[in-house]
Amino acid sequence: MIATPAGIEGMFRHAGRDLSTPRPEGFEISRDLMAEAADMYGQIIVGPPR
């Protein structure tokens, strides 16, 4: 994976969860939240995962 500009970890923090705590019941990362996070951190999602 290539990520520019730097700072992609902020995108994952925004859209994800803190792994040091138990996973909340029913937790899911939504496409909308991931897209919002990508916009906030200057990332472009070029396609769905394989």
mmCIF file of C-alpha atoms in Angstrom:
data_model
loop_
_atom_site.group_PDB
_atom_site.id
_atom_site.type_symbol
_atom_site.label_atom_id
_atom_site.label_comp_id
_atom_site.label_asym_id
_atom_site.label_seq_id
_atom_site.Cartn_x
_atom_site.Cartn_y
_atom_site.Cartn_z
ATOM 1 C CA MET A 1 0.000 0.000 0.000
ATOM 2 C CA ILE A 2 1.217 3.476 -0.838
ATOM 3 C CA ALA A 3 -0.270 6.348 1.127
ATOM 4 C CA THR A 4 0.468 9.985 0.389
ATOM 5 C CA PRO A 5 0.320 12.466 1.970
ATOM 6 C CA ALA A 6 1.449 11.154 5.348
ATOM 7 C CA GLY A 7 -1.162 10.903 8.085
ATOM 8 C CA ILE A 8 -3.191 7.914 6.965
ATOM 9 C CA GLU A 9 -3.144 6.614 10.551
ATOM 10 C CA GLY A 10 -5.529 9.456 11.448
ATOM 11 C CA MET A 11 -7.957 8.191 8.822
ATOM 12 C CA PHE A 12 -7.953 4.722 10.363
ATOM 13 C CA ARG A 13 -8.397 6.164 13.867
ATOM 14 C CA HIS A 14 -11.349 8.256 12.693
ATOM 15 C CA ALA A 15 -13.123 5.400 10.924
ATOM 16 C CA GLY A 16 -12.069 2.550 13.200
ATOM 17 C CA ARG A 17 -11.868 1.824 16.887
ATOM 18 C CA ASP A 18 -9.340 1.604 19.705
ATOM 19 C CA LEU A 19 -7.926 -1.933 19.636
ATOM 20 C CA SER A 20 -6.818 -1.691 23.272
ATOM 21 C CA THR A 21 -10.466 -1.961 24.350
ATOM 22 C CA PRO A 22 -12.914 -4.825 23.784
ATOM 23 C CA ARG A 23 -14.729 -4.783 20.450
ATOM 24 C CA PRO A 24 -18.184 -3.236 20.898
ATOM 25 C CA GLU A 25 -21.044 -5.554 20.054
ATOM 26 C CA GLY A 26 -22.141 -5.132 16.443
ATOM 27 C CA PHE A 27 -19.174 -2.884 15.576
ATOM 28 C CA GLU A 28 -18.730 -2.311 11.848
ATOM 29 C CA ILE A 29 -16.770 0.227 9.857
ATOM 30 C CA SER A 30 -19.255 1.803 7.477
ATOM 31 C CA ARG A 31 -18.339 2.823 3.949
ATOM 32 C CA ASP A 32 -19.736 6.287 4.661
ATOM 33 C CA LEU A 33 -17.518 6.752 7.721
ATOM 34 C CA MET A 34 -14.472 5.481 5.836
ATOM 35 C CA ALA A 35 -15.203 7.884 2.949
ATOM 36 C CA GLU A 36 -15.616 10.760 5.421
ATOM 37 C CA ALA A 37 -12.312 9.878 7.087
ATOM 38 C CA ALA A 38 -10.566 9.624 3.705
ATOM 39 C CA ASP A 39 -11.789 13.107 2.757
ATOM 40 C CA MET A 40 -10.668 14.542 6.102
ATOM 41 C CA TYR A 41 -7.150 13.146 5.727
ATOM 42 C CA GLY A 42 -6.564 13.803 2.024
ATOM 43 C CA GLN A 43 -6.807 10.171 0.939
ATOM 44 C CA ILE A 44 -8.502 8.819 -2.198
ATOM 45 C CA ILE A 45 -10.098 5.382 -2.119
ATOM 46 C CA VAL A 46 -9.675 3.984 -5.626
ATOM 47 C CA GLY A 47 -11.805 0.895 -5.322
ATOM 48 C CA PRO A 48 -13.297 -1.724 -3.047
ATOM 49 C CA PRO A 49 -11.021 -4.348 -1.493
ATOM 50 C CA ARG A 50 -10.611 -7.553 -3.429
#
